Short mmCIF file of C-alpha atoms in Angstrom, two decimals:
data_model
loop_
_atom_site.label_atom_id
_atom_site.label_comp_id
_atom_site.label_asym_id
_atom_site.label_seq_id
_atom_site.Cartn_x
_atom_site.Cartn_y
_atom_site.Cartn_z
CA MET T 107 14.08 -9.02 -63.40
CA SER T 108 10.30 -9.28 -63.50
CA ALA T 109 8.26 -8.50 -60.42
CA SER T 110 6.98 -12.07 -60.31
CA SER T 111 10.51 -13.48 -60.08
CA GLU T 112 11.77 -11.11 -57.38
CA THR T 113 12.69 -12.68 -54.06
CA ILE T 114 10.16 -11.84 -51.36
CA ARG T 115 11.92 -10.28 -48.37
CA ARG T 116 10.60 -10.42 -44.83
CA LEU T 117 10.06 -7.02 -43.26
CA SER T 118 12.24 -5.88 -40.37
CA VAL T 119 11.85 -3.32 -37.61
CA ALA T 120 13.75 -0.93 -39.88
CA ASP T 121 10.96 -1.24 -42.45
CA ILE T 122 8.37 -0.51 -39.77
CA ALA T 123 10.36 2.54 -38.74
CA LYS T 124 10.37 3.71 -42.35
CA LEU T 125 6.59 3.31 -42.62
CA TYR T 126 6.30 5.40 -39.46
CA ALA T 127 8.71 8.04 -40.76
CA ASP T 128 6.78 8.26 -44.02
CA GLY T 129 3.56 8.86 -42.13
CA THR T 130 1.99 5.56 -43.21
CA ARG T 131 -0.55 4.25 -40.73
CA ILE T 132 0.47 0.72 -39.78
CA ALA T 133 -2.09 -2.11 -39.84
CA MET T 134 -1.39 -5.02 -37.52
CA LEU T 135 -3.43 -8.16 -36.82
CA THR T 136 -3.10 -11.15 -34.56
CA ALA T 137 -2.50 -14.57 -36.13
CA TYR T 138 -2.35 -17.98 -34.51
CA ASP T 139 -2.13 -20.62 -37.26
CA TYR T 140 -0.58 -21.42 -40.65
CA PRO T 141 -3.54 -21.00 -43.06
CA THR T 142 -4.77 -17.74 -41.55
CA ALA T 143 -1.26 -16.28 -41.37
CA ARG T 144 -0.76 -17.15 -45.02
CA LEU T 145 -3.91 -15.27 -46.02
CA LEU T 146 -3.01 -12.21 -43.94
CA ASP T 147 0.49 -12.20 -45.41
CA GLU T 148 -0.92 -12.38 -48.94
CA ALA T 149 -3.18 -9.45 -48.05
CA GLY T 150 -0.07 -7.40 -47.26
CA ILE T 151 -0.47 -6.90 -43.51
CA PRO T 152 3.03 -5.70 -42.51
CA MET T 153 3.04 -6.92 -38.89
CA LEU T 154 1.45 -10.00 -37.38
CA LEU T 155 1.25 -10.51 -33.63
CA VAL T 156 1.12 -14.02 -32.27
CA GLY T 157 -0.75 -12.75 -29.26
CA ASP T 158 -1.22 -14.53 -25.96
CA SER T 159 -4.86 -13.70 -26.67
CA LEU T 160 -4.78 -17.15 -28.28
CA GLY T 161 -5.39 -18.43 -24.76
CA GLN T 162 -8.92 -17.05 -24.89
CA VAL T 163 -9.87 -17.00 -28.57
CA ILE T 164 -8.16 -20.26 -29.63
CA LEU T 165 -7.55 -22.41 -26.53
CA GLY T 166 -10.63 -21.44 -24.53
CA TYR T 167 -8.92 -20.18 -21.36
CA GLU T 168 -10.65 -17.53 -19.25
CA THR T 169 -7.62 -15.22 -19.30
CA THR T 170 -4.21 -14.95 -20.95
CA VAL T 171 -2.49 -15.80 -17.66
CA ARG T 172 -2.67 -19.55 -18.31
CA VAL T 173 -0.85 -19.42 -21.65
CA THR T 174 2.55 -21.16 -21.55
CA MET T 175 5.81 -20.66 -23.42
CA ALA T 176 5.33 -24.04 -25.12
CA GLU T 177 1.91 -23.00 -26.44
CA MET T 178 3.21 -19.65 -27.65
CA VAL T 179 6.21 -21.20 -29.40
CA HIS T 180 3.98 -23.83 -31.04
CA HIS T 181 1.67 -21.21 -32.54
CA THR T 182 4.49 -18.83 -33.46
CA LYS T 183 6.17 -21.57 -35.50
CA ALA T 184 2.94 -22.12 -37.41
CA VAL T 185 2.52 -18.41 -38.18
CA VAL T 186 6.13 -18.08 -39.31
CA ARG T 187 5.73 -21.06 -41.66
CA GLY T 188 2.65 -19.43 -43.16
CA THR T 189 4.31 -16.12 -43.96
CA GLN T 190 7.03 -14.76 -46.21
CA ARG T 191 6.82 -11.00 -45.85
CA ALA T 192 5.20 -9.94 -42.57
CA LEU T 193 7.21 -9.07 -39.47
CA ILE T 194 6.21 -11.61 -36.82
CA VAL T 195 5.98 -10.42 -33.22
CA ALA T 196 5.63 -13.07 -30.51
CA ASP T 197 3.91 -12.24 -27.23
CA MET T 198 5.97 -13.01 -24.14
CA PRO T 199 3.52 -14.94 -21.91
CA PHE T 200 2.88 -14.37 -18.22
CA LEU T 201 6.00 -14.76 -16.01
CA SER T 202 8.26 -15.51 -19.00
CA TYR T 203 10.05 -12.18 -18.50
CA ALA T 204 9.99 -11.74 -14.71
CA THR T 205 13.75 -11.00 -14.74
CA PRO T 206 16.08 -9.81 -17.49
CA VAL T 207 17.80 -13.19 -17.50
CA GLU T 208 14.55 -15.14 -17.94
CA ALA T 209 13.35 -12.66 -20.54
CA THR T 210 16.53 -12.98 -22.60
CA GLU T 211 16.43 -16.77 -22.50
CA ASN T 212 12.76 -16.98 -23.51
CA ALA T 213 13.00 -14.27 -26.15
CA GLY T 214 15.93 -16.18 -27.61
CA ILE T 215 13.66 -19.22 -27.97
CA PHE T 216 11.11 -17.16 -29.88
CA LEU T 217 13.71 -15.81 -32.32
CA ARG T 218 16.02 -18.81 -32.60
CA GLU T 219 13.57 -21.72 -32.50
CA ALA T 220 10.19 -20.27 -33.47
CA GLY T 221 11.48 -17.85 -36.11
CA ALA T 222 9.88 -14.64 -34.83
CA GLN T 223 11.57 -11.32 -35.56
CA ALA T 224 10.50 -9.50 -32.39
CA VAL T 225 8.75 -10.00 -29.05
CA LYS T 226 6.12 -8.03 -27.15
CA VAL T 227 6.39 -7.24 -23.45
CA GLU T 228 3.64 -5.83 -21.26
CA GLY T 229 4.34 -3.01 -18.82
CA GLY T 230 5.94 0.41 -18.92
CA VAL T 231 8.17 1.63 -16.12
CA ARG T 232 8.07 -1.76 -14.39
CA SER T 233 9.31 -3.55 -17.53
CA ALA T 234 11.89 -0.99 -18.66
CA ARG T 235 14.87 -3.00 -17.35
CA VAL T 236 13.66 -6.11 -19.14
CA ILE T 237 13.12 -4.24 -22.41
CA GLU T 238 16.57 -2.66 -22.17
CA ALA T 239 18.21 -6.04 -21.52
CA LEU T 240 16.46 -7.61 -24.50
CA VAL T 241 17.37 -4.77 -26.83
CA LYS T 242 21.00 -4.94 -25.72
CA ALA T 243 20.92 -8.67 -26.47
CA GLY T 244 19.76 -7.93 -30.02
CA VAL T 245 16.04 -8.69 -29.57
CA PRO T 246 13.63 -6.14 -31.08
CA VAL T 247 10.91 -5.35 -28.53
CA MET T 248 7.39 -4.01 -28.86
CA GLY T 249 6.11 -2.50 -25.62
CA HIS T 250 2.53 -2.71 -24.36
CA ILE T 251 0.95 -0.21 -21.97
CA GLY T 252 -2.54 0.82 -20.91
CA LEU T 253 -4.62 -2.24 -20.19
CA THR T 254 -2.18 -5.12 -19.80
CA PRO T 255 -4.25 -8.35 -19.87
CA GLN T 256 -1.64 -10.39 -18.00
CA SER T 257 -2.29 -8.13 -15.00
CA ILE T 258 -6.01 -8.90 -14.96
CA ASN T 259 -5.79 -10.46 -11.49
CA THR T 260 -4.48 -7.13 -10.20
CA VAL T 261 -6.61 -4.82 -12.33
CA GLY T 262 -9.74 -6.81 -11.52
CA LYS T 263 -11.57 -6.46 -14.84
CA VAL T 264 -11.17 -5.14 -18.36
CA ARG T 265 -11.51 -1.38 -18.20
CA VAL T 266 -10.16 1.76 -19.87
CA GLN T 267 -6.89 2.97 -18.34
CA GLY T 268 -5.78 6.58 -17.91
CA LYS T 269 -9.02 8.45 -17.28
CA THR T 270 -7.85 10.10 -14.07
CA ARG T 271 -5.02 12.61 -13.74
CA ASP T 272 -2.74 10.21 -11.87
CA GLN T 273 -3.42 7.32 -14.23
CA ALA T 274 -2.84 9.51 -17.28
CA ARG T 275 0.46 10.82 -15.93
CA SER T 276 1.49 7.26 -15.14
CA LEU T 277 0.76 6.17 -18.71
CA VAL T 278 2.79 9.03 -20.15
CA ALA T 279 5.67 7.96 -17.91
CA ASP T 280 5.21 4.36 -19.06
CA ALA T 281 5.35 5.40 -22.72
CA LEU T 282 8.54 7.40 -22.23
CA ALA T 283 10.10 4.55 -20.26
CA VAL T 284 9.32 2.05 -23.02
CA GLN T 285 10.84 4.37 -25.61
CA GLU T 286 13.95 5.11 -23.53
CA ALA T 287 14.48 1.38 -22.96
CA GLY T 288 14.83 0.92 -26.72
CA ALA T 289 11.51 -0.54 -27.89
CA PHE T 290 10.84 -0.12 -31.61
CA SER T 291 7.10 0.43 -31.05
CA MET T 292 4.42 0.11 -28.40
CA VAL T 293 0.80 -1.02 -28.11
CA LEU T 294 -1.66 1.32 -26.38
CA GLU T 295 -4.65 -0.72 -25.21
CA LEU T 296 -7.92 0.76 -23.93
CA VAL T 297 -6.64 4.30 -23.49
CA PRO T 298 -8.79 7.45 -23.97
CA GLU T 299 -8.27 8.73 -27.50
CA GLN T 300 -7.04 12.18 -26.39
CA LEU T 301 -4.41 10.66 -24.12
CA ALA T 302 -3.35 8.14 -26.79
CA ALA T 303 -2.96 10.96 -29.32
CA ALA T 304 -0.95 13.02 -26.81
CA ILE T 305 1.36 10.08 -26.12
CA THR T 306 1.77 9.48 -29.86
CA GLU T 307 2.82 13.13 -30.30
CA ARG T 308 5.38 12.89 -27.49
CA VAL T 309 7.20 9.72 -28.54
CA SER T 310 9.33 9.06 -31.58
CA ILE T 311 8.36 5.41 -32.11
CA PRO T 312 5.10 4.05 -33.57
CA THR T 313 2.13 3.63 -31.25
CA ILE T 314 -0.21 0.78 -32.19
CA GLY T 315 -3.67 1.32 -30.77
CA ILE T 316 -6.39 -1.10 -29.77
CA GLY T 317 -9.33 0.69 -28.24
CA ALA T 318 -7.22 3.85 -28.15
CA GLY T 319 -8.72 5.93 -30.94
CA ALA T 320 -7.51 6.88 -34.41
CA GLY T 321 -4.72 9.17 -33.24
CA CYS T 322 -2.17 6.35 -32.92
CA SER T 323 0.46 5.54 -35.54
CA GLY T 324 -1.30 2.29 -36.36
CA GLN T 325 -3.91 -0.16 -35.18
CA VAL T 326 -4.05 -3.81 -34.09
CA GLN T 327 -7.12 -6.02 -33.91
CA ILE T 328 -7.78 -9.53 -32.69
CA LEU T 329 -8.35 -11.63 -35.79
CA THR T 330 -11.49 -13.32 -34.45
CA ASP T 331 -13.02 -9.87 -33.84
CA LEU T 332 -12.09 -8.74 -37.36
CA ILE T 333 -13.80 -11.70 -39.05
CA GLY T 334 -16.73 -12.09 -36.64
CA LEU T 335 -15.72 -15.53 -35.42
CA GLY T 336 -16.19 -15.02 -31.68
CA ASP T 337 -19.48 -14.83 -29.82
CA PHE T 338 -18.65 -11.37 -28.46
CA ILE T 339 -17.39 -8.31 -30.35
CA PRO T 340 -15.88 -5.63 -28.06
CA ARG T 341 -16.79 -1.99 -28.58
CA HIS T 342 -13.38 -1.08 -29.99
CA ALA T 343 -13.56 -3.75 -32.71
CA ARG T 344 -15.21 -3.64 -36.12
CA PRO T 345 -16.09 -6.98 -37.77
CA TYR T 346 -15.33 -6.86 -41.49
CA ALA T 347 -16.93 -10.28 -42.04
CA MET T 348 -19.20 -12.66 -40.13
CA VAL T 349 -17.39 -15.96 -40.53
CA ARG T 350 -19.17 -17.42 -37.49
CA ASP T 351 -22.48 -17.50 -39.40
CA THR T 352 -20.81 -18.78 -42.56
CA ILE T 353 -19.16 -21.70 -40.75
CA ARG T 354 -22.37 -22.64 -38.94
CA GLU T 355 -24.37 -22.55 -42.19
CA ALA T 356 -21.75 -24.63 -44.00
CA ALA T 357 -21.71 -27.25 -41.24
CA THR T 358 -25.51 -27.46 -41.17
CA ALA T 359 -25.72 -27.87 -44.96
CA TYR T 360 -23.02 -30.55 -44.90
CA MET T 361 -24.79 -32.52 -42.20
CA ALA T 362 -28.03 -32.42 -44.21
CA ASP T 363 -26.30 -33.65 -47.38
CA VAL T 364 -24.65 -36.52 -45.52
CA ALA T 365 -28.00 -37.57 -44.03
CA ALA T 366 -29.65 -37.41 -47.48
CA GLY T 367 -26.88 -39.37 -49.15
CA SER T 368 -26.15 -36.55 -51.60
CA PHE T 369 -22.61 -36.10 -50.30
CA PRO T 370 -20.27 -37.28 -51.60
CA GLY T 371 -21.54 -36.91 -55.18
CA PRO T 372 -19.93 -37.94 -58.47
CA GLU T 373 -17.61 -34.90 -58.35
CA GLN T 374 -16.16 -36.00 -55.01
CA THR T 375 -15.97 -39.71 -55.89
CA VAL T 376 -13.25 -41.81 -57.57
CA ARG T 377 -14.05 -45.02 -59.47
CA MET T 378 -11.83 -47.88 -60.60
CA ASP T 379 -12.01 -50.19 -63.60
CA ASP T 380 -14.81 -52.70 -62.98
CA ALA T 381 -12.76 -55.49 -64.56
CA VAL T 382 -9.95 -54.88 -62.09
CA LEU T 383 -12.42 -54.96 -59.21
CA ASP T 384 -13.81 -58.29 -60.53
CA GLU T 385 -10.30 -59.73 -60.45
CA VAL T 386 -9.76 -58.48 -56.90
CA LEU T 387 -13.03 -60.01 -55.72
CA GLY T 388 -12.61 -63.29 -57.64
CA ARG T 389 -15.40 -62.57 -60.10
CA SER T 390 -13.38 -62.63 -63.33
CA PRO T 391 -13.83 -65.49 -65.89
CA SER T 392 -10.47 -66.96 -64.91
CA ASP T 393 -11.74 -67.36 -61.36
CA GLN T 394 -14.74 -69.52 -62.37
CA PRO T 395 -14.22 -73.28 -61.74
CA ALA T 396 -14.31 -75.49 -64.85
CA GLY T 397 -17.79 -76.78 -65.72
CA THR T 398 -19.66 -74.23 -63.68
CA ILE T 399 -22.58 -72.42 -65.20
CA PRO T 400 -21.76 -68.75 -65.54
CA VAL T 401 -23.91 -66.15 -63.89
CA GLY T 402 -26.89 -65.53 -66.17
CA GLY T 403 -27.15 -69.13 -67.41
CA ILE T 404 -25.86 -70.92 -70.52
CA PRO T 405 -25.71 -68.76 -73.66
CA LEU T 406 -28.42 -69.75 -76.18
CA ASP T 407 -25.93 -70.11 -79.05
CA ARG T 408 -23.76 -72.60 -77.20
CA ASP T 409 -23.37 -76.00 -78.84
CA LEU T 410 -24.98 -78.46 -76.46
#
């Protein structure tokens, strides 16, 4: 069977575990819509996170706290439809996993209705019971420790976590708790690189860093940071394109062409047969009343 005719298979958590075991650094990106997810899937990104970061970068909320289950499911469905190969991880929004029962019900919606293959849960020790319940129910779980954006009202502001001795020890405990609860991987967000590397060495599941240095098993970036679409690029991000400028320039050029009448041009325009249009508008010879003088006068060769 030729490569072009082979059936494309969606990756599973077992495939991610194999990448980790083989020492392959895992690239992960966020995705929120069908066309972008399709492009990222074609690029070969193995894991796509439908992050609750969509609240800020797509919906315009101040924090992720306002994101609802309905909004997350809506965007997850779009990302799933746009992909064939990538493992899709759906972010469990604020208060959707307050208890193991609620977590299981909502995670089931993500897998059963939205088509995701896994969910992400913030918190270490405090979320261990929830993670364990989900895993026992057959739901693959990605943990998330360090800065947990859903706790912003408690943390106060975005800041690096784990710089002090007590904080660092707490993060190590969180990582071990997430692993023991059965998560297949975990995100380390805004953690000092030495601590992130130490945690990565001490756990046997992939660590996916964001603002946590290069010592993690893989990395995740917010898509709008990657392509330079937002108006602010955080220190831990590297824009690989500046789509913001490209979109603005395209919109400005379009507006100018519309004002000048040069858009649409012949290439963007469809014409019909003029004779058909004459019939539609009553301008064909059969529509002329008998004895009327045709437009343009009487032909000179007519027998008077």
